[in-house]
């Protein structure tokens, strides 16, 4: 038999849509002021670090993690004020839960629907799992309403496509805005399938669908602790009716959240108030950064209820490169979705980081 190279074997065995994918690119960030990934810029306070270190020293690393960590779930319920009759399902980050949901409803021909531009993992995971994907454009050229839901187009798409699964990021990433509550409610009510309201940015937003879970049999709320200071732990969860969660539990890999993330998250949630104070600080600094960006004539900044700001500037890629040369890493959205041409996204950092970003940006807009 002639020898077969790994590359030709991979090309003959892999699914076409996987060969066509581009890997999710995470740029190196060592040495930069890192304002590209919606992380909380504040480290865990020292006293709490010591407490965590002591607990980690006692952890049973030789054992599999608790597959149903009741104490951790209780802390989560307490922290978010989850109604008693609702359940919690834990994920290795909420990305894993998007994948689990897609696998669960993926009958032949099943459709996943979201809006565009939104969180790219919805479409990527539809591709991974072989689901049909439909993206309904958000409004553009509507002035202050830019990036809000096109309700009539979304309702028409739902009637036409009958999606098994709908994702709405609330607030939306990468645009930062919180969709109209009433429009989201109408979409849930009109959907024949499951609607997941993705509240990754809940700590920075003025509204939530958690109190409305009981109103809809087809609603789940997904959250993550990544944006609240635990991105390194990888912990997300679905909240909703136990009728749904008991079924979805069957698909969860039994040990998807490790011993250390469980333990550290539990400790951190005992000090949830510390994290919420950091979120309050970030909201204040977001308001300041929004004002400052708004004062630059060459920049259009969009309102945000998240821990980042989307803004548009001519020659965005040159602006991005100029910032990078000055040691500031943000996210360049130019060249991605057509509705995001010349768009950049900056995560709100510490006051000092924000200032260094603004100084660099002003310098670039003045001289380049
Ligand atoms: C960041 C983000 C997530 C993913 O969070 P992880 O828990 O870190 O996987 C999910 N949804 C939206 C809208 C996000 O911006």
Short mmCIF file of C-alpha atoms and ligand atoms in Angstrom, two decimals:
data_model
loop_
_atom_site.label_atom_id
_atom_site.label_comp_id
_atom_site.label_asym_id
_atom_site.label_seq_id
_atom_site.Cartn_x
_atom_site.Cartn_y
_atom_site.Cartn_z
CA UNK A 1 0.00 0.00 0.00
CA UNK A 2 1.45 3.47 -0.83
CA UNK A 3 2.07 5.69 2.23
CA UNK A 4 -0.72 8.17 2.90
CA UNK A 5 0.21 11.61 4.21
CA UNK A 6 -1.59 12.96 7.26
CA UNK A 7 -2.77 15.95 5.27
CA UNK A 8 -4.44 13.94 2.50
CA UNK A 9 -5.97 11.61 5.04
CA UNK A 10 -7.34 14.60 7.01
CA UNK A 11 -8.76 16.10 3.83
CA UNK A 12 -10.51 12.90 2.89
CA UNK A 13 -11.90 12.19 6.37
CA UNK A 14 -12.95 15.61 7.70
CA UNK A 15 -16.32 17.21 6.99
CA UNK A 16 -16.26 19.82 4.23
CA UNK A 17 -17.54 22.60 6.54
CA UNK A 18 -14.75 21.93 9.06
CA UNK A 19 -12.08 22.14 6.32
CA UNK A 20 -13.61 25.47 5.25
CA UNK A 21 -13.57 26.97 8.78
CA UNK A 22 -11.01 29.42 10.04
CA UNK A 23 -9.87 28.68 13.60
CA UNK A 24 -10.98 31.25 16.19
CA UNK A 25 -7.91 33.44 16.32
CA UNK A 26 -6.70 34.72 19.69
CA UNK A 27 -3.78 37.14 19.18
CA UNK A 28 -0.80 37.11 21.55
CA UNK A 29 -1.14 39.81 24.20
CA UNK A 30 1.99 39.61 26.35
CA UNK A 31 3.25 43.09 27.24
CA UNK A 32 0.17 44.96 25.98
CA UNK A 33 -2.47 46.94 27.83
CA UNK A 34 -5.08 44.27 27.22
CA UNK A 35 -8.42 45.79 26.27
CA UNK A 36 -9.50 43.22 23.68
CA UNK A 37 -11.42 40.45 25.44
CA UNK A 38 -13.94 41.93 27.91
CA UNK A 39 -12.00 40.74 30.92
CA UNK A 40 -12.35 42.37 34.33
CA UNK A 41 -9.07 44.32 34.73
CA UNK A 42 -9.01 43.97 38.53
CA UNK A 43 -7.18 41.07 40.13
CA UNK A 44 -8.68 39.21 43.07
CA UNK A 45 -7.95 41.14 46.34
CA UNK A 46 -4.98 39.76 48.32
CA UNK A 47 -6.93 38.60 51.38
CA UNK A 48 -9.26 36.61 49.17
CA UNK A 49 -6.28 35.20 47.25
CA UNK A 50 -4.86 33.87 50.52
CA UNK A 51 -8.19 32.26 51.36
CA UNK A 52 -8.32 30.65 47.91
CA UNK A 53 -4.71 29.45 48.17
CA UNK A 54 -5.47 27.75 51.51
CA UNK A 55 -8.53 26.03 50.03
CA UNK A 56 -6.63 24.93 46.90
CA UNK A 57 -3.92 23.40 49.14
CA UNK A 58 -6.60 21.10 50.60
CA UNK A 59 -8.29 20.22 47.28
CA UNK A 60 -8.65 16.55 46.34
CA UNK A 61 -6.91 16.77 42.96
CA UNK A 62 -6.65 12.98 42.80
CA UNK A 63 -10.45 12.66 42.73
CA UNK A 64 -12.89 13.45 39.94
CA UNK A 65 -14.86 16.64 40.58
CA UNK A 66 -18.27 16.56 42.22
CA UNK A 67 -20.61 16.00 39.25
CA UNK A 68 -23.41 17.90 40.99
CA UNK A 69 -21.80 20.53 43.22
CA UNK A 70 -24.81 21.49 45.33
CA UNK A 71 -22.99 24.07 47.47
CA UNK A 72 -21.63 25.90 44.42
CA UNK A 73 -25.06 25.89 42.78
CA UNK A 74 -26.58 27.30 45.99
CA UNK A 75 -24.04 30.13 45.94
CA UNK A 76 -24.85 30.86 42.30
CA UNK A 77 -28.58 30.89 43.04
CA UNK A 78 -28.04 33.26 45.94
CA UNK A 79 -25.77 35.57 43.96
CA UNK A 80 -28.22 36.00 41.08
CA UNK A 81 -31.49 35.77 43.02
CA UNK A 82 -32.78 32.78 41.07
CA UNK A 83 -36.45 31.94 41.78
CA UNK A 84 -36.71 28.73 43.85
CA UNK A 85 -38.56 26.71 41.21
CA UNK A 86 -35.84 27.32 38.57
CA UNK A 87 -32.76 25.12 38.07
CA UNK A 88 -29.09 25.62 37.18
CA UNK A 89 -26.91 23.66 34.74
CA UNK A 90 -23.16 24.29 34.85
CA UNK A 91 -20.92 24.60 31.80
CA UNK A 92 -17.21 24.85 31.13
CA UNK A 93 -17.79 28.47 30.14
CA UNK A 94 -21.01 29.37 28.41
CA UNK A 95 -19.45 28.49 25.05
CA UNK A 96 -19.78 24.85 26.06
CA UNK A 97 -23.46 25.37 26.83
CA UNK A 98 -24.12 26.83 23.38
CA UNK A 99 -22.65 23.63 21.94
CA UNK A 100 -24.67 21.44 24.31
CA UNK A 101 -27.92 23.21 23.34
CA UNK A 102 -27.15 22.84 19.64
CA UNK A 103 -26.46 19.12 20.03
CA UNK A 104 -29.67 18.68 22.01
CA UNK A 105 -32.08 20.09 19.39
CA UNK A 106 -30.17 19.11 16.26
CA UNK A 107 -32.71 16.95 14.47
CA UNK A 108 -32.07 16.63 10.71
CA UNK A 109 -32.63 20.05 9.12
CA UNK A 110 -32.99 21.89 12.46
CA UNK A 111 -32.24 25.62 12.36
CA UNK A 112 -30.35 27.89 14.75
CA UNK A 113 -31.36 31.55 14.40
CA UNK A 114 -29.68 34.64 15.74
CA UNK A 115 -29.19 38.26 14.75
CA UNK A 116 -26.18 39.87 13.06
CA UNK A 117 -23.79 41.20 14.05
CA UNK A 118 -23.75 39.24 17.29
CA UNK A 119 -21.61 36.73 19.19
CA UNK A 120 -19.70 34.74 16.55
CA UNK A 121 -19.86 31.44 18.45
CA UNK A 122 -23.59 31.01 17.65
CA UNK A 123 -22.82 30.63 13.96
CA UNK A 124 -19.57 28.73 14.52
CA UNK A 125 -21.25 26.18 16.76
CA UNK A 126 -24.13 25.78 14.29
CA UNK A 127 -21.41 24.86 11.78
CA UNK A 128 -19.59 22.51 14.19
CA UNK A 129 -22.78 20.63 14.91
CA UNK A 130 -24.14 20.64 11.36
CA UNK A 131 -27.17 22.81 12.11
CA UNK A 132 -28.68 25.21 9.58
CA UNK A 133 -27.89 28.78 10.58
CA UNK A 134 -29.98 31.89 9.88
CA UNK A 135 -28.77 35.39 10.87
CA UNK A 136 -31.27 38.26 10.80
CA UNK A 137 -29.57 41.66 10.30
CA UNK A 138 -29.94 44.27 13.03
CA UNK A 139 -31.03 47.76 11.96
CA UNK A 140 -28.49 50.03 10.29
CA UNK A 141 -28.74 53.56 8.94
CA UNK A 142 -31.26 54.27 11.67
CA UNK A 143 -29.29 56.82 13.68
CA UNK A 144 -29.75 56.26 17.38
CA UNK A 145 -31.55 52.96 16.66
CA UNK A 146 -28.52 51.45 14.91
CA UNK A 147 -27.95 47.81 15.93
CA UNK A 148 -31.38 47.50 17.52
CA UNK A 149 -33.58 44.51 16.65
CA UNK A 150 -35.44 44.59 13.35
CA UNK A 151 -38.54 43.16 15.01
CA UNK A 152 -40.71 42.65 11.94
CA UNK A 153 -37.86 41.02 9.97
CA UNK A 154 -37.01 38.80 12.96
CA UNK A 155 -40.63 37.71 13.48
CA UNK A 156 -40.96 37.02 9.73
CA UNK A 157 -37.75 34.92 9.79
CA UNK A 158 -39.06 32.95 12.77
CA UNK A 159 -42.35 32.21 10.96
CA UNK A 160 -40.49 31.23 7.79
CA UNK A 161 -37.57 29.25 9.28
CA UNK A 162 -39.25 27.72 12.38
CA UNK A 163 -35.93 27.70 14.28
CA UNK A 164 -35.44 25.01 16.92
CA UNK A 165 -33.05 27.32 18.77
CA UNK A 166 -32.79 31.13 18.96
CA UNK A 167 -29.91 33.01 20.64
CA UNK A 168 -30.20 36.65 21.66
CA UNK A 169 -27.29 38.27 23.48
CA UNK A 170 -28.72 40.71 26.03
CA UNK A 171 -26.71 43.05 25.99
CA UNK A 172 -25.39 42.21 22.55
CA UNK A 173 -21.74 41.56 21.72
CA UNK A 174 -19.99 43.20 19.83
CA UNK A 175 -22.41 46.14 19.64
CA UNK A 176 -22.88 46.63 23.41
CA UNK A 177 -26.52 47.71 23.28
CA UNK A 178 -29.37 46.17 25.25
CA UNK A 179 -32.21 45.22 22.90
CA UNK A 180 -35.73 46.45 23.63
CA UNK A 181 -37.22 44.24 26.35
CA UNK A 182 -40.58 44.29 24.63
CA UNK A 183 -39.08 43.20 21.28
CA UNK A 184 -37.23 40.30 22.95
CA UNK A 185 -40.45 39.29 24.73
CA UNK A 186 -42.32 39.26 21.41
CA UNK A 187 -39.61 37.10 19.84
CA UNK A 188 -39.81 34.59 22.70
CA UNK A 189 -43.60 34.48 22.49
CA UNK A 190 -43.54 33.99 18.70
CA UNK A 191 -40.84 31.29 18.69
CA UNK A 192 -41.86 27.66 18.20
CA UNK A 193 -38.47 26.54 19.59
CA UNK A 194 -36.19 27.25 22.51
CA UNK A 195 -35.03 30.84 23.01
CA UNK A 196 -31.81 31.43 24.95
CA UNK A 197 -31.24 34.94 26.28
CA UNK A 198 -27.46 35.16 26.67
CA UNK A 199 -26.71 37.48 29.59
CA UNK A 200 -22.89 37.31 29.55
CA UNK A 201 -22.80 41.02 30.48
CA UNK A 202 -25.52 40.99 33.14
CA UNK A 203 -23.28 42.63 35.74
CA UNK A 204 -23.05 45.78 33.61
CA UNK A 205 -26.65 45.90 32.34
CA UNK A 206 -29.88 47.45 33.59
CA UNK A 207 -32.21 44.54 32.85
CA UNK A 208 -32.44 40.73 32.90
CA UNK A 209 -34.84 38.00 31.81
CA UNK A 210 -34.24 35.91 34.97
CA UNK A 211 -37.37 37.36 36.65
CA UNK A 212 -39.37 36.52 33.49
CA UNK A 213 -38.31 32.85 33.23
CA UNK A 214 -41.63 31.63 34.60
CA UNK A 215 -43.57 33.57 31.92
CA UNK A 216 -42.36 31.45 28.99
CA UNK A 217 -42.07 27.64 28.67
CA UNK A 218 -39.47 28.03 25.88
CA UNK A 219 -37.07 30.45 27.62
CA UNK A 220 -33.66 29.75 29.16
CA UNK A 221 -31.22 32.39 30.43
CA UNK A 222 -27.51 31.74 29.96
CA UNK A 223 -24.86 33.50 32.01
CA UNK A 224 -21.13 33.33 32.55
CA UNK A 225 -18.78 34.58 35.27
CA UNK A 226 -16.10 35.29 32.64
CA UNK A 227 -16.85 38.98 32.28
CA UNK A 228 -17.16 39.45 36.06
CA UNK A 229 -13.57 38.54 36.87
CA UNK A 230 -13.39 34.76 36.40
CA UNK A 231 -12.53 34.38 32.70
CA UNK A 232 -9.69 32.03 33.62
CA UNK A 233 -11.97 29.65 35.54
CA UNK A 234 -14.31 28.82 32.63
CA UNK A 235 -17.67 28.72 34.38
CA UNK A 236 -21.03 29.43 32.80
CA UNK A 237 -24.55 28.27 33.51
CA UNK A 238 -28.05 27.91 32.16
CA UNK A 239 -30.94 28.95 34.37
CA UNK A 240 -34.52 27.89 33.74
CA UNK A 241 -37.22 25.32 34.15
CA UNK A 242 -36.02 21.98 35.54
CA UNK A 243 -38.10 20.24 32.85
CA UNK A 244 -35.58 21.56 30.30
CA UNK A 245 -32.48 21.24 32.45
CA UNK A 246 -33.12 17.61 33.44
CA UNK A 247 -33.11 16.69 29.75
CA UNK A 248 -30.04 18.80 28.94
CA UNK A 249 -28.15 17.29 31.92
CA UNK A 250 -28.04 14.02 29.96
CA UNK A 251 -25.76 15.68 27.39
CA UNK A 252 -23.46 17.38 29.88
CA UNK A 253 -20.14 15.54 30.16
CA UNK A 254 -20.13 14.38 33.79
CA UNK A 255 -16.95 16.16 34.88
CA UNK A 256 -17.10 19.28 32.70
CA UNK A 257 -16.23 21.67 35.55
CA UNK A 258 -12.98 20.73 37.32
CA UNK A 259 -12.22 20.54 41.05
CA UNK A 260 -10.26 23.82 41.07
CA UNK A 261 -12.77 25.98 39.15
CA UNK A 262 -15.56 24.68 41.41
CA UNK A 263 -13.63 25.48 44.54
CA UNK A 264 -12.37 28.90 43.46
CA UNK A 265 -15.76 29.99 42.10
CA UNK A 266 -17.40 29.02 45.38
CA UNK A 267 -14.91 31.15 47.32
CA UNK A 268 -15.31 34.09 44.94
CA UNK A 269 -19.09 33.92 45.10
CA UNK A 270 -18.89 34.15 48.90
CA UNK A 271 -17.48 37.60 48.11
CA UNK A 272 -19.82 38.40 45.25
CA UNK A 273 -20.15 41.95 46.64
CA UNK A 274 -16.45 42.57 45.89
CA UNK A 275 -16.98 41.59 42.26
CA UNK A 276 -20.13 43.70 41.98
CA UNK A 277 -18.24 46.73 43.33
CA UNK A 278 -15.64 46.20 40.60
CA UNK A 279 -18.48 46.05 38.05
CA UNK A 280 -19.88 49.34 39.43
CA UNK A 281 -16.47 50.95 39.00
CA UNK A 282 -16.29 49.62 35.43
CA UNK A 283 -19.76 51.08 34.69
CA UNK A 284 -18.66 54.50 35.91
CA UNK A 285 -15.49 54.32 33.86
CA UNK A 286 -17.53 53.18 30.83
CA UNK A 287 -19.61 56.37 31.12
CA UNK A 288 -16.46 58.50 31.23
CA UNK A 289 -14.88 56.70 28.26
CA UNK A 290 -18.16 57.03 26.31
CA UNK A 291 -18.15 60.79 26.95
CA UNK A 292 -14.51 61.14 25.96
CA UNK A 293 -14.93 59.14 22.75
CA UNK A 294 -18.08 61.13 21.95
CA UNK A 295 -16.08 64.36 22.10
CA UNK A 296 -13.82 63.23 19.24
CA UNK A 297 -15.31 64.44 15.95
CA UNK A 298 -13.69 61.63 13.91
CA UNK A 299 -15.22 58.92 16.13
CA UNK A 300 -18.77 57.62 16.44
CA UNK A 301 -19.28 55.73 19.69
CA UNK A 302 -22.30 53.50 20.35
CA UNK A 303 -24.21 53.30 23.66
CA UNK A 304 -23.27 50.27 25.77
CA UNK A 305 -24.67 48.32 28.70
CA UNK A 306 -21.68 45.99 28.69
CA UNK A 307 -18.05 46.34 29.82
CA UNK A 308 -16.89 47.47 26.39
CA UNK A 309 -17.59 50.18 23.84
CA UNK A 310 -18.03 49.81 20.08
CA UNK A 311 -16.84 52.74 18.04
CA UNK A 312 -16.38 53.63 14.39
CA UNK A 313 -13.42 55.59 13.01
CA UNK A 314 -12.22 56.07 9.42
CA UNK A 315 -9.28 53.75 8.61
CA UNK A 316 -10.07 51.59 11.64
CA UNK A 317 -7.34 49.08 10.81
CA UNK A 318 -4.71 51.86 10.79
CA UNK A 319 -6.10 53.09 14.13
CA UNK A 320 -5.91 49.54 15.52
CA UNK A 321 -2.30 49.15 14.31
CA UNK A 322 -1.36 52.57 15.73
CA UNK A 323 -2.79 51.62 19.12
CA UNK A 324 -0.91 48.34 19.03
CA UNK A 325 2.36 50.12 18.24
CA UNK A 326 1.69 52.24 21.31
CA UNK A 327 1.19 49.12 23.43
CA UNK A 328 -2.63 49.07 23.55
CA UNK A 329 -4.46 45.98 22.29
CA UNK A 330 -8.17 46.32 21.41
CA UNK A 331 -10.35 44.35 18.98
CA UNK A 332 -10.43 45.21 15.29
CA UNK A 333 -13.83 44.30 13.84
CA UNK A 334 -13.11 45.83 10.45
CA UNK A 335 -13.07 43.16 7.74
CA UNK A 336 -15.39 40.85 9.68
CA UNK A 337 -19.13 41.38 9.37
CA UNK A 338 -19.95 43.99 6.64
CA UNK A 339 -22.09 45.96 9.10
CA UNK A 340 -18.98 46.44 11.25
CA UNK A 341 -16.73 48.05 8.65
CA UNK A 342 -14.39 50.55 10.34
CA UNK A 343 -15.58 49.37 13.77
CA UNK A 344 -13.36 48.80 16.80
CA UNK A 345 -14.23 47.41 20.22
CA UNK A 346 -12.47 48.48 23.38
CA UNK A 347 -12.93 46.77 26.74
CA UNK A 348 -13.24 49.14 29.71
CA UNK A 349 -10.07 48.74 31.76
CA UNK A 350 -8.76 50.40 34.90
CA UNK A 351 -8.90 54.24 34.92
CA UNK A 352 -5.17 54.28 34.15
CA UNK A 353 -5.52 51.85 31.23
CA UNK A 354 -8.45 53.83 29.81
CA UNK A 355 -6.45 57.02 29.98
CA UNK A 356 -3.50 55.46 28.19
CA UNK A 357 -5.87 54.18 25.50
CA UNK A 358 -7.46 57.64 25.07
CA UNK A 359 -4.07 59.38 24.92
CA UNK A 360 -2.83 56.94 22.27
CA UNK A 361 -6.06 57.25 20.26
CA UNK A 362 -5.96 61.05 20.28
CA UNK A 363 -2.34 61.00 19.18
CA UNK A 364 -3.16 58.66 16.28
CA UNK A 365 -6.16 60.66 15.10
CA UNK A 366 -4.14 63.85 15.22
CA UNK A 367 -1.03 62.64 13.38
CA UNK A 368 -1.83 59.59 11.26
C1 LIG B 1 -17.98 36.25 26.21
C2 LIG B 1 -19.30 35.77 25.78
C3 LIG B 1 -19.71 34.46 25.98
C4 LIG B 1 -18.75 33.34 26.38
O1 LIG B 1 -18.44 33.29 27.66
P1 LIG B 1 -17.58 32.10 28.29
O2 LIG B 1 -18.37 31.74 29.49
O3 LIG B 1 -16.26 32.71 28.60
O4 LIG B 1 -17.50 30.97 27.31
C5 LIG B 1 -21.00 34.10 25.66
N1 LIG B 1 -21.84 34.99 25.12
C6 LIG B 1 -21.48 36.27 24.87
C7 LIG B 1 -22.46 37.19 24.26
C8 LIG B 1 -20.19 36.69 25.17
O5 LIG B 1 -19.82 37.93 24.85
#
